[in-house]
Amino acid sequence: ETGVTQTPRHLVMGMTNKKSLKCEQHLGHNAMYWYKQSAKKPLELMFVYNFKEQTENNSVPSRFSPECPNSSHLFLHLHTLQPEDSALYLCASSPLGKGASSYEQYFGPGTRLTVT
Amino acid sequence: ILNVEQSPQSLHVQEGDSTNFTCSFPSSNFYALHWYRWETAKSPEALFVMTLNGDEKKKGRISATLNTKEGYSYLYIKGSQPEDSATYLCALGYSTLTFGKGTMLLVSP
């Protein structure tokens, strides 16, 4: 399997549930990202991991907890979410290195999350 | 807060038409400008990354220009085809990207 994969593709969870989103990249990239896409809003960066270290937390509420155990895997742990957290959650990766093309981000297909 | 504006919000053209969209951004503290294509039910796909004022990039019928001094980039599609129908996103930054809301293009046969 190649590219960036995300599981599950769809998730419905109650506000008291705990669930995790998984992202895996098979591209040998050094950076991974979580984004949120809400209706009628631009793609919003949530977290950045460079070489497994978190380098960016874009003021995301603590009910979202990222984990990057290695450079190929990224998780987003979810607990006590609110209905307004319903959105499409996208994962991406990029090579990071020299040259502008090393900053191109490769996206997964996303997880459509509904919080009831 | 970085403000990345895209216009128009949506566009409907006929097959064979050429079209262009605009991405506007603050000209200060510029690093890089990205263009992505996002087809429905698919992943966003990188088109171009541009860093230098005056940069021009081309991929098939799609090309882009960059003016960092005045803070805008244009994306051109020559001879639009139905398969070009997608949302075109621009974003500012190197790895920490700020996206615009996108331009939704529909090309009718």
PDB file of N, CA, C and O in Angstrom, chain A residues 3 14 49 57 67 75 86 102 112:
ATOM      1  N   GLY A   3       1.247   5.780  -0.237  1.00  0.00           N
ATOM      2  CA  GLY A   3       0.582   7.031   0.072  1.00  0.00           C
ATOM      3  C   GLY A   3       0.249   7.158   1.548  1.00  0.00           C
ATOM      4  O   GLY A   3       0.912   6.602   2.423  1.00  0.00           O
ATOM      5  N   GLY A  14     -20.484   9.107  20.574  1.00  0.00           N
ATOM      6  CA  GLY A  14     -21.200   9.913  21.548  1.00  0.00           C
ATOM      7  C   GLY A  14     -20.231  10.806  22.295  1.00  0.00           C
ATOM      8  O   GLY A  14     -19.011  10.622  22.236  1.00  0.00           O
ATOM      9  N   TYR A  49       4.020  17.316  13.596  1.00  0.00           N
ATOM     10  CA  TYR A  49       5.113  16.522  14.147  1.00  0.00           C
ATOM     11  C   TYR A  49       6.255  16.490  13.134  1.00  0.00           C
ATOM     12  O   TYR A  49       6.052  16.110  11.986  1.00  0.00           O
ATOM     13  N   ASN A  57       1.086  23.141  18.057  1.00  0.00           N
ATOM     14  CA  ASN A  57      -0.237  22.842  18.586  1.00  0.00           C
ATOM     15  C   ASN A  57      -1.026  24.123  18.393  1.00  0.00           C
ATOM     16  O   ASN A  57      -0.786  25.109  19.098  1.00  0.00           O
ATOM     17  N   GLU A  67      -0.667  11.614  19.037  1.00  0.00           N
ATOM     18  CA  GLU A  67       0.424  10.717  19.405  1.00  0.00           C
ATOM     19  C   GLU A  67       1.161  10.315  18.145  1.00  0.00           C
ATOM     20  O   GLU A  67       0.538   9.954  17.149  1.00  0.00           O
ATOM     21  N   PHE A  75      -1.542   9.301  15.447  1.00  0.00           N
ATOM     22  CA  PHE A  75      -2.864   9.041  15.995  1.00  0.00           C
ATOM     23  C   PHE A  75      -3.464  10.345  16.513  1.00  0.00           C
ATOM     24  O   PHE A  75      -2.743  11.280  16.896  1.00  0.00           O
ATOM     25  N   SER A  86     -17.733  17.796  15.181  1.00  0.00           N
ATOM     26  CA  SER A  86     -18.051  17.027  13.974  1.00  0.00           C
ATOM     27  C   SER A  86     -17.423  17.726  12.778  1.00  0.00           C
ATOM     28  O   SER A  86     -17.633  18.922  12.559  1.00  0.00           O
ATOM     29  N   SER A 102      10.095  19.932  -1.019  1.00  0.00           N
ATOM     30  CA  SER A 102      10.120  19.094   0.184  1.00  0.00           C
ATOM     31  C   SER A 102       9.044  19.504   1.179  1.00  0.00           C
ATOM     32  O   SER A 102       8.817  18.798   2.170  1.00  0.00           O
ATOM     33  N   ARG A 112     -14.400  11.123   8.396  1.00  0.00           N
ATOM     34  CA  ARG A 112     -15.590  11.943   8.615  1.00  0.00           C
ATOM     35  C   ARG A 112     -16.131  11.601  10.011  1.00  0.00           C
ATOM     36  O   ARG A 112     -16.597  10.493  10.246  1.00  0.00           O
TER      37      ARG A 112
END
